[in-house]
Short mmCIF file of C-alpha atoms in Angstrom, two decimals:
data_model
loop_
_atom_site.label_atom_id
_atom_site.label_comp_id
_atom_site.label_asym_id
_atom_site.label_seq_id
_atom_site.Cartn_x
_atom_site.Cartn_y
_atom_site.Cartn_z
CA MET A 25 -15.76 1.48 22.40
CA PRO A 26 -17.10 0.09 19.13
CA LEU A 27 -15.98 1.99 16.03
CA HIS A 28 -17.92 2.08 12.80
CA TYR A 29 -17.17 3.13 9.28
CA PRO A 30 -19.46 5.80 7.82
CA ASN A 31 -21.48 3.00 6.21
CA GLY A 32 -22.19 1.50 9.61
CA ASN A 33 -19.84 -1.48 9.36
CA LEU A 34 -17.99 -2.32 12.51
CA TYR A 35 -14.30 -1.44 12.60
CA HIS A 36 -12.12 -4.12 14.18
CA ASN A 37 -8.76 -2.91 15.36
CA ASP A 38 -7.67 -5.48 17.89
CA ALA A 39 -8.59 -8.65 19.64
CA LYS A 40 -9.29 -7.10 23.02
CA ALA A 41 -12.99 -6.91 22.35
CA ARG A 42 -13.37 -10.67 22.20
CA PRO A 43 -11.00 -12.36 24.60
CA LYS A 44 -13.39 -15.14 25.61
CA LYS A 45 -13.84 -16.65 22.18
CA GLN A 46 -10.14 -16.39 21.52
CA MET A 47 -9.46 -18.30 24.73
CA ALA A 48 -11.83 -21.06 23.68
CA ARG A 49 -10.26 -21.36 20.24
CA SER A 50 -6.74 -21.45 21.57
CA GLN A 51 -7.23 -25.00 22.80
CA THR A 52 -7.34 -26.29 19.26
CA ARG A 53 -5.02 -23.72 17.68
CA PHE A 54 -1.28 -23.52 17.75
CA ASP A 55 -0.14 -21.08 20.41
CA ASN A 56 -2.38 -18.25 19.25
CA ARG A 57 -2.34 -16.43 22.58
CA GLY A 58 -5.64 -14.68 21.83
CA MET A 59 -4.54 -12.83 18.71
CA SER A 60 -6.99 -11.70 16.08
CA LEU A 61 -6.59 -12.85 12.49
CA GLU A 62 -5.32 -9.38 11.63
CA GLU A 63 -2.71 -9.46 14.38
CA GLU A 64 -1.59 -12.91 13.31
CA ILE A 65 -1.17 -11.76 9.72
CA ASN A 66 0.66 -8.60 10.81
CA GLU A 67 3.03 -10.70 12.87
CA SER A 68 3.55 -13.10 9.97
CA ASN A 69 4.30 -10.16 7.66
CA GLN A 70 6.80 -8.87 10.20
CA PHE A 71 8.48 -12.28 10.18
CA TYR A 72 8.57 -12.32 6.37
CA ARG A 73 10.07 -8.81 6.29
CA ALA A 74 12.64 -9.55 8.98
CA HIS A 75 13.82 -12.60 7.02
CA ASP A 76 13.79 -10.86 3.63
CA ILE A 77 11.15 -13.25 2.35
CA ALA A 78 8.55 -10.64 1.33
CA VAL A 79 7.67 -6.99 1.94
CA ILE A 80 3.98 -6.86 2.81
CA TYR A 81 2.17 -4.35 5.00
CA LYS A 82 -1.34 -3.65 6.14
CA LYS A 83 -2.31 -0.24 4.83
CA PRO A 84 -3.13 2.45 7.36
CA LEU A 85 -6.81 3.30 7.75
CA PRO A 86 -7.74 6.29 5.63
CA LEU A 87 -8.97 9.18 7.76
CA GLN A 88 -10.52 12.52 6.94
CA ILE A 89 -8.63 14.99 9.10
CA VAL A 90 -10.69 18.06 9.95
CA LYS A 91 -8.92 19.82 12.80
CA VAL A 92 -5.35 19.78 14.02
CA ASP A 93 -3.85 21.58 16.99
CA TYR A 94 -0.21 22.45 16.78
CA PRO A 95 1.07 23.24 20.25
CA LYS A 96 4.48 24.88 20.43
CA ARG A 97 7.34 22.50 21.12
CA SER A 98 5.00 19.49 20.85
CA ALA A 99 3.82 17.11 18.18
CA ALA A 100 0.72 18.07 16.20
CA VAL A 101 -2.49 16.72 17.77
CA ILE A 102 -5.39 15.73 15.56
CA LYS A 103 -8.51 16.99 17.33
CA GLU A 104 -11.18 16.02 14.81
CA ALA A 105 -11.05 13.30 12.19
CA TYR A 106 -13.35 10.69 10.69
CA PHE A 107 -12.92 7.17 9.39
CA ARG A 108 -13.25 6.91 5.63
CA GLN A 109 -14.27 3.87 3.63
CA PRO A 110 -11.04 2.37 2.19
CA SER A 111 -11.06 2.17 -1.61
CA THR A 112 -8.70 -0.79 -1.73
CA THR A 113 -8.00 -4.02 0.09
CA ASP A 114 -6.17 -4.14 3.43
CA TYR A 115 -2.83 -5.66 2.50
CA ASN A 116 -0.36 -5.37 -0.34
CA GLY A 117 3.29 -5.79 -1.09
CA VAL A 118 5.91 -7.62 -3.11
CA TYR A 119 7.06 -11.25 -3.07
CA ARG A 120 9.56 -12.73 -5.56
CA GLY A 121 8.71 -10.03 -8.09
CA TYR A 122 4.98 -10.57 -7.73
CA TYR A 123 2.53 -7.94 -6.56
CA LEU A 124 0.40 -9.40 -3.76
CA ASP A 125 -2.93 -7.86 -2.79
CA PHE A 126 -5.37 -9.33 -0.31
CA GLU A 127 -8.02 -9.11 2.37
CA ALA A 128 -8.32 -11.16 5.57
CA LYS A 129 -11.80 -12.29 6.56
CA GLU A 130 -13.36 -14.76 8.93
CA THR A 131 -16.70 -16.46 9.40
CA LYS A 132 -18.38 -18.51 12.09
CA ASN A 133 -20.21 -20.52 9.42
CA LYS A 134 -19.19 -24.12 8.95
CA ALA A 135 -20.27 -24.99 5.45
CA SER A 136 -19.79 -21.81 3.42
CA PHE A 137 -18.24 -18.34 3.41
CA PRO A 138 -20.86 -15.54 3.20
CA LEU A 139 -20.29 -12.97 0.45
CA LYS A 140 -21.57 -10.25 2.78
CA ASN A 141 -18.07 -10.25 4.28
CA PHE A 142 -16.94 -8.38 1.18
CA HIS A 143 -17.63 -4.90 -0.13
CA GLN A 144 -18.14 -3.79 -3.70
CA HIS A 145 -15.04 -1.55 -3.60
CA GLN A 146 -12.85 -4.49 -2.52
CA ILE A 147 -14.14 -6.63 -5.38
CA GLU A 148 -13.60 -3.82 -7.91
CA HIS A 149 -10.10 -3.21 -6.60
CA MET A 150 -9.24 -6.91 -6.98
CA ARG A 151 -10.74 -6.94 -10.46
CA HIS A 152 -8.45 -4.06 -11.48
CA CYS A 153 -5.38 -5.59 -9.86
CA LEU A 154 -6.03 -8.90 -11.65
CA ARG A 155 -5.99 -7.04 -14.98
CA GLN A 156 -2.49 -5.86 -14.04
CA ALA A 157 -1.45 -9.45 -13.33
CA GLY A 158 -1.41 -8.92 -9.59
CA ILE A 159 -1.74 -11.93 -7.28
CA CYS A 160 -5.06 -11.25 -5.53
CA PHE A 161 -6.68 -13.40 -2.89
CA VAL A 162 -8.42 -13.59 0.46
CA ILE A 163 -7.07 -15.21 3.60
CA MET A 164 -10.24 -16.86 4.91
CA ARG A 165 -10.65 -18.26 8.37
CA PHE A 166 -13.43 -20.60 9.34
CA VAL A 167 -13.48 -19.84 13.04
CA SER A 168 -15.57 -22.82 14.13
CA LEU A 169 -13.68 -25.30 11.97
CA ASN A 170 -10.33 -23.72 12.82
CA ARG A 171 -9.32 -23.86 9.18
CA LEU A 172 -7.52 -21.26 7.10
CA PHE A 173 -7.43 -20.87 3.34
CA VAL A 174 -5.85 -18.69 0.69
CA TYR A 175 -8.73 -18.29 -1.76
CA PRO A 176 -7.97 -16.64 -5.13
CA ALA A 177 -9.83 -13.52 -6.23
CA SER A 178 -11.01 -14.99 -9.55
CA PRO A 179 -13.52 -17.51 -8.17
CA LEU A 180 -14.52 -14.98 -5.49
CA ILE A 181 -15.36 -12.41 -8.18
CA ALA A 182 -17.27 -15.04 -10.14
CA TYR A 183 -19.42 -15.82 -7.06
CA TRP A 184 -19.84 -12.10 -6.35
CA ASP A 185 -21.11 -11.39 -9.86
CA GLN A 186 -23.47 -14.38 -9.86
CA GLN A 187 -25.28 -13.31 -6.69
CA ASN A 188 -26.82 -10.38 -8.56
CA THR A 189 -28.45 -12.74 -11.04
CA GLY A 190 -29.98 -15.10 -8.52
CA GLY A 191 -26.77 -16.92 -7.57
CA ARG A 192 -25.97 -18.05 -4.06
CA LYS A 193 -24.94 -15.59 -1.33
CA SER A 194 -22.02 -17.63 -0.07
CA ILE A 195 -19.10 -19.70 -1.31
CA PRO A 196 -19.42 -23.40 -0.38
CA LEU A 197 -16.56 -24.79 1.69
CA THR A 198 -16.21 -27.56 -0.89
CA ASP A 199 -15.38 -24.92 -3.51
CA ILE A 200 -12.89 -23.27 -1.18
CA GLU A 201 -11.26 -26.66 -0.57
CA THR A 202 -11.05 -27.19 -4.34
CA ASN A 203 -10.01 -23.74 -5.60
CA GLY A 204 -8.27 -22.52 -2.43
CA PHE A 205 -5.03 -23.49 -0.74
CA GLU A 206 -5.21 -24.54 2.89
CA VAL A 207 -2.81 -22.91 5.35
CA HIS A 208 -1.87 -24.56 8.63
CA TYR A 209 -0.94 -22.60 11.73
CA ALA A 210 2.72 -22.76 12.61
CA LEU A 211 5.21 -21.02 14.87
CA LYS A 212 7.38 -18.92 12.56
CA PRO A 213 5.49 -17.41 11.01
CA ARG A 214 2.19 -18.04 12.71
CA ILE A 215 0.28 -18.00 9.40
CA PRO A 216 2.69 -19.23 6.70
CA TYR A 217 0.43 -18.12 3.87
CA LEU A 218 3.27 -17.60 1.38
CA THR A 219 3.57 -21.37 1.10
CA ALA A 220 0.01 -21.36 -0.20
CA ILE A 221 0.90 -18.43 -2.48
CA ASP A 222 3.73 -20.49 -3.97
CA GLN A 223 1.19 -23.20 -4.83
CA PHE A 224 -1.21 -20.59 -6.17
CA ILE A 225 1.49 -18.97 -8.36
CA ALA A 226 2.50 -22.41 -9.66
CA THR A 227 -1.00 -22.93 -11.04
CA LEU A 228 -0.87 -19.50 -12.71
CA THR A 229 2.46 -20.23 -14.35
CA ILE A 230 1.11 -23.45 -15.82
CA GLU A 231 -1.94 -21.65 -17.15
CA LYS A 232 -0.41 -18.45 -18.39
CA GLY A 233 3.33 -18.93 -18.77
CA ASP A 234 5.10 -15.74 -17.86
CA HIS A 235 2.40 -13.60 -16.32
CA HIS A 236 4.26 -10.54 -17.57
CA GLY A 237 3.61 -11.63 -21.10
CA GLN A 238 -0.04 -10.65 -20.91
CA MET B 7 -1.30 25.43 10.20
CA PRO B 8 2.02 23.62 9.68
CA LEU B 9 1.99 19.96 10.64
CA HIS B 10 5.05 18.04 11.71
CA TYR B 11 5.90 14.40 12.12
CA PRO B 12 7.09 13.36 15.57
CA ASN B 13 10.67 13.73 14.30
CA GLY B 14 10.03 17.36 13.47
CA ASN B 15 9.83 17.01 9.68
CA LEU B 16 7.19 19.13 8.03
CA TYR B 17 4.10 17.35 6.76
CA HIS B 18 2.91 18.57 3.35
CA ASN B 19 -0.68 17.73 2.61
CA ASP B 20 -1.72 20.16 -0.08
CA ALA B 21 -0.56 23.01 -2.24
CA LYS B 22 -2.53 25.71 -0.48
CA ALA B 23 0.42 26.66 1.68
CA ARG B 24 2.43 27.85 -1.31
CA PRO B 25 0.21 29.35 -3.96
CA LYS B 26 2.61 32.11 -4.99
CA LYS B 27 5.42 29.88 -6.07
CA GLN B 28 3.01 27.59 -7.83
CA MET B 29 1.60 30.54 -9.76
CA ALA B 30 5.07 31.58 -10.86
CA ARG B 31 5.92 28.08 -12.01
CA SER B 32 2.73 27.64 -13.95
CA GLN B 33 3.96 29.99 -16.66
CA THR B 34 6.54 27.49 -17.75
CA ARG B 35 4.61 24.36 -16.89
CA PHE B 36 1.81 22.68 -18.75
CA ASP B 37 -1.53 23.65 -17.23
CA ASN B 38 -0.54 22.80 -13.71
CA ARG B 39 -3.17 25.04 -12.09
CA GLY B 40 -1.16 25.38 -8.92
CA MET B 41 -1.09 21.70 -7.98
CA SER B 42 1.57 20.21 -5.77
CA LEU B 43 3.72 17.36 -7.02
CA GLU B 44 1.73 15.04 -4.78
CA GLU B 45 -1.58 16.20 -6.21
CA GLU B 46 -0.28 15.85 -9.74
CA ILE B 47 0.84 12.30 -9.07
CA ASN B 48 -2.46 11.45 -7.37
CA GLU B 49 -4.33 12.77 -10.39
CA SER B 50 -2.08 10.82 -12.73
CA ASN B 51 -2.68 7.65 -10.72
CA GLN B 52 -6.41 8.30 -10.92
CA PHE B 53 -6.09 8.55 -14.70
CA TYR B 54 -4.09 5.32 -14.85
CA ARG B 55 -6.67 3.53 -12.71
CA ALA B 56 -9.64 4.87 -14.66
CA HIS B 57 -8.07 3.63 -17.91
CA ASP B 58 -7.00 0.25 -16.50
CA ILE B 59 -3.35 1.07 -17.10
CA ALA B 60 -2.11 0.56 -13.55
CA VAL B 61 -3.43 0.35 -9.98
CA ILE B 62 -1.31 2.68 -7.86
CA TYR B 63 -2.30 4.57 -4.72
CA LYS B 64 -0.72 6.90 -2.24
CA LYS B 65 -0.83 5.19 1.14
CA PRO B 66 -2.83 6.85 3.89
CA LEU B 67 -0.77 8.55 6.59
CA PRO B 68 -0.31 6.28 9.57
CA LEU B 69 -1.89 7.76 12.70
CA GLN B 70 -1.83 6.76 16.33
CA ILE B 71 -5.45 6.99 17.42
CA VAL B 72 -5.81 7.72 21.13
CA LYS B 73 -9.40 8.81 21.69
CA VAL B 74 -12.59 8.22 19.74
CA ASP B 75 -16.07 9.51 20.51
CA TYR B 76 -18.93 7.44 19.26
CA PRO B 77 -22.07 9.58 19.31
CA LYS B 78 -25.36 7.73 18.89
CA ARG B 79 -26.73 7.77 15.35
CA SER B 80 -23.54 9.46 14.05
CA ALA B 81 -20.20 8.45 12.66
CA ALA B 82 -17.33 7.88 15.08
CA VAL B 83 -15.28 11.02 15.71
CA ILE B 84 -11.57 10.76 16.38
CA LYS B 85 -10.84 13.27 19.15
CA GLU B 86 -7.17 12.64 19.74
CA ALA B 87 -4.64 11.20 17.34
CA TYR B 88 -1.01 11.74 16.35
CA PHE B 89 0.97 11.49 13.15
CA ARG B 90 3.34 8.57 13.04
CA GLN B 91 6.51 8.23 11.01
CA PRO B 92 5.65 6.04 7.98
CA SER B 93 7.80 2.91 7.76
CA THR B 94 7.52 2.64 3.99
CA THR B 95 7.46 4.86 0.92
CA ASP B 96 4.41 6.89 -0.09
CA TYR B 97 3.19 5.09 -3.20
CA ASN B 98 2.84 1.50 -4.32
CA GLY B 99 0.81 -0.63 -6.67
CA VAL B 100 0.83 -2.93 -9.67
CA TYR B 101 1.59 -2.30 -13.35
CA ARG B 102 1.82 -5.05 -15.99
CA GLY B 103 2.58 -7.63 -13.31
CA TYR B 104 5.30 -5.50 -11.76
CA TYR B 105 5.26 -4.24 -8.20
CA LEU B 106 5.92 -0.48 -8.22
CA ASP B 107 7.10 1.34 -5.10
CA PHE B 108 8.16 4.97 -4.97
CA GLU B 109 8.52 8.34 -3.31
CA ALA B 110 7.92 11.79 -4.81
CA LYS B 111 10.40 14.51 -3.86
CA GLU B 112 11.33 17.97 -5.05
CA THR B 113 14.24 20.36 -4.68
CA LYS B 114 14.92 24.01 -5.46
CA ASN B 115 18.54 23.16 -6.21
CA LYS B 116 19.66 23.41 -9.82
CA ALA B 117 22.71 21.19 -10.02
CA SER B 118 22.03 18.31 -7.65
CA PHE B 119 19.40 16.56 -5.56
CA PRO B 120 20.13 16.68 -1.80
CA LEU B 121 20.05 13.35 0.01
CA LYS B 122 18.50 15.03 3.04
CA ASN B 123 15.20 14.74 1.17
CA PHE B 124 15.23 11.06 2.08
CA HIS B 125 14.88 9.21 5.35
CA GLN B 126 16.66 6.10 6.49
CA HIS B 127 13.39 4.13 6.72
CA GLN B 128 12.55 4.94 3.08
CA ILE B 129 15.96 3.77 1.91
CA GLU B 130 15.68 0.56 3.95
CA HIS B 131 12.20 -0.09 2.59
CA MET B 132 13.44 0.33 -1.00
CA ARG B 133 16.39 -1.94 -0.28
CA HIS B 134 14.03 -4.67 0.90
CA CYS B 135 11.64 -4.22 -2.02
CA LEU B 136 14.53 -4.43 -4.49
CA ARG B 137 15.48 -7.80 -3.00
CA GLN B 138 11.94 -8.93 -3.88
CA ALA B 139 12.42 -7.70 -7.47
CA GLY B 140 10.13 -4.73 -6.97
CA ILE B 141 10.45 -1.72 -9.28
CA CYS B 142 11.61 1.00 -6.86
CA PHE B 143 12.30 4.60 -7.74
CA VAL B 144 11.81 8.26 -6.90
CA ILE B 145 9.88 10.80 -8.92
CA MET B 146 12.19 13.81 -8.57
CA ARG B 147 11.24 17.34 -9.48
CA PHE B 148 13.78 20.11 -9.93
CA VAL B 149 11.47 23.02 -9.19
CA SER B 150 13.71 25.79 -10.55
CA LEU B 151 14.60 23.87 -13.69
CA ASN B 152 11.05 22.63 -14.15
CA ARG B 153 12.35 19.14 -14.88
CA LEU B 154 11.02 15.80 -13.71
CA PHE B 155 12.81 12.46 -13.52
CA VAL B 156 12.15 8.88 -12.59
CA TYR B 157 15.34 7.95 -10.75
CA PRO B 158 15.87 4.28 -9.84
CA ALA B 159 16.40 3.22 -6.23
CA SER B 160 19.68 1.39 -6.90
CA PRO B 161 21.86 4.46 -7.63
CA LEU B 162 20.02 6.38 -4.91
CA ILE B 163 20.90 3.71 -2.36
CA ALA B 164 24.51 3.71 -3.58
CA TYR B 165 24.73 7.50 -3.01
CA TRP B 166 23.01 7.13 0.35
CA ASP B 167 25.48 4.52 1.56
CA GLN B 168 28.49 6.48 0.31
CA GLN B 169 27.64 9.62 2.27
CA ASN B 170 28.43 7.84 5.53
CA THR B 171 31.98 7.17 4.36
CA GLY B 172 32.78 10.70 3.27
CA GLY B 173 30.79 10.65 0.01
CA ARG B 174 28.81 13.62 -1.30
CA LYS B 175 25.52 14.70 0.29
CA SER B 176 23.66 15.09 -2.98
CA ILE B 177 23.16 13.37 -6.33
CA PRO B 178 24.53 15.41 -9.26
CA LEU B 179 21.98 16.32 -11.93
CA THR B 180 24.34 14.83 -14.51
CA ASP B 181 23.99 11.46 -12.78
CA ILE B 182 20.22 11.82 -12.68
CA GLU B 183 20.23 12.62 -16.41
CA THR B 184 22.34 9.51 -17.03
CA ASN B 185 20.74 6.96 -14.71
CA GLY B 186 17.26 8.47 -14.56
CA PHE B 187 14.43 8.77 -17.09
CA GLU B 188 13.09 12.22 -17.79
CA VAL B 189 9.33 12.73 -17.67
CA HIS B 190 7.63 15.60 -19.51
CA TYR B 191 4.42 17.19 -18.27
CA ALA B 192 1.38 16.36 -20.37
CA LEU B 193 -2.38 16.61 -20.18
CA LYS B 194 -3.62 13.07 -19.65
CA PRO B 195 -2.11 12.15 -17.39
CA ARG B 196 -0.36 15.23 -16.11
CA ILE B 197 2.75 13.28 -15.10
CA PRO B 198 3.01 10.30 -17.49
CA TYR B 199 5.66 8.57 -15.41
CA LEU B 200 4.74 5.07 -16.55
CA THR B 201 6.34 5.84 -19.91
CA ALA B 202 9.59 6.33 -18.02
CA ILE B 203 8.89 3.13 -16.08
CA ASP B 204 8.57 1.23 -19.38
CA GLN B 205 12.06 2.46 -20.30
CA PHE B 206 13.33 1.62 -16.82
CA ILE B 207 11.87 -1.92 -16.97
CA ALA B 208 13.36 -2.43 -20.44
CA THR B 209 16.86 -1.88 -19.02
CA LEU B 210 16.11 -4.35 -16.22
CA THR B 211 14.97 -7.00 -18.67
CA ILE B 212 18.19 -6.66 -20.65
CA GLU B 213 20.26 -6.93 -17.50
CA LYS B 214 18.40 -9.63 -15.67
CA GLY B 215 16.19 -11.46 -18.12
CA ASP B 216 12.96 -12.49 -16.42
CA HIS B 217 13.06 -10.68 -13.09
CA HIS B 218 11.03 -13.51 -11.62
CA GLY B 219 13.87 -15.86 -12.34
CA GLN B 220 16.02 -14.49 -9.53
#
């Protein structure tokens, strides 16, 4: 049962649709038990919340509700609703006083990350959050390489803007290795991306001092 | 068509259900055109976003999707879904590097704000966000008094915890006047609550210095 957004993009909700590839990958990954990237991040966020390390959630999908039945003595049943294009990124929350805002994306490419994985509204949202001194990034997975990165929004936006003036349509892995922060799979949590965020924040502090002083 | 959460609480989505009261209030309020508190806050957030002052959104309602039809050449139609109890507060976002997290609530009472307006999960969420140095609060409206306040989460949580050991079941207006920050209706934006947040943050800075230093 494939779901699509109104713009035709596929909606991924769980990993059930692709068990075979997950099985193949699990040989080189650390106990992933066929989870999707989204599930792994949700589980990591749950771990971070349970241990009072950070409060980060995936936002619910925005829906346009058209028709609701309200049977007596029962919960309301939505009988007609449509998926709406989200106007923001998928995840946000708070960590050590910092506002975190990010997307999770993956590619099968081996040498670069295609910009077509992103939407204009996500880029604009990150641009606005950056102006408010939010910590904005993408958790990128290179499926074939089995490598994960936290890649900051600033270079992503720079690549995005350049593609309209003849720039390349993807971010080279070498740039992601340079400007990003690699994350290694672990047990608790599965994707310990806040370690990479600590490194990321450290570079910001050096550059900007107190980011509240902007 | 009244909607309820699974726990039986009423779900308010728009102001249409109560036009009469809104009309009556509009005589003493500033051009409110019969909007609900939620709509007024959404509009204010839109203003703040459009003017690059803050990036704050109301979170979509979490739904449990059970059945989806996917007609050829058309958008997916959700045919069966249920409202779920949200595990967080309604609004969050970023403002001047600060993580903001809040609820919007109103009462018809004149002398105090009943604690029954809040749910355990909202209190717990605010407790966790506070530990991450988030700026957590409630936008409270006293409908009959036509007064609005930003009331910080810390005193709210203190009242909440006390009620289980014989404490009062509501927060006195006098306390809200003392510990809260009054907000006056305006035109752009309608509810300029970030002015109150500036005052709120100023008290935090005095108390804690750099809130990132925790």
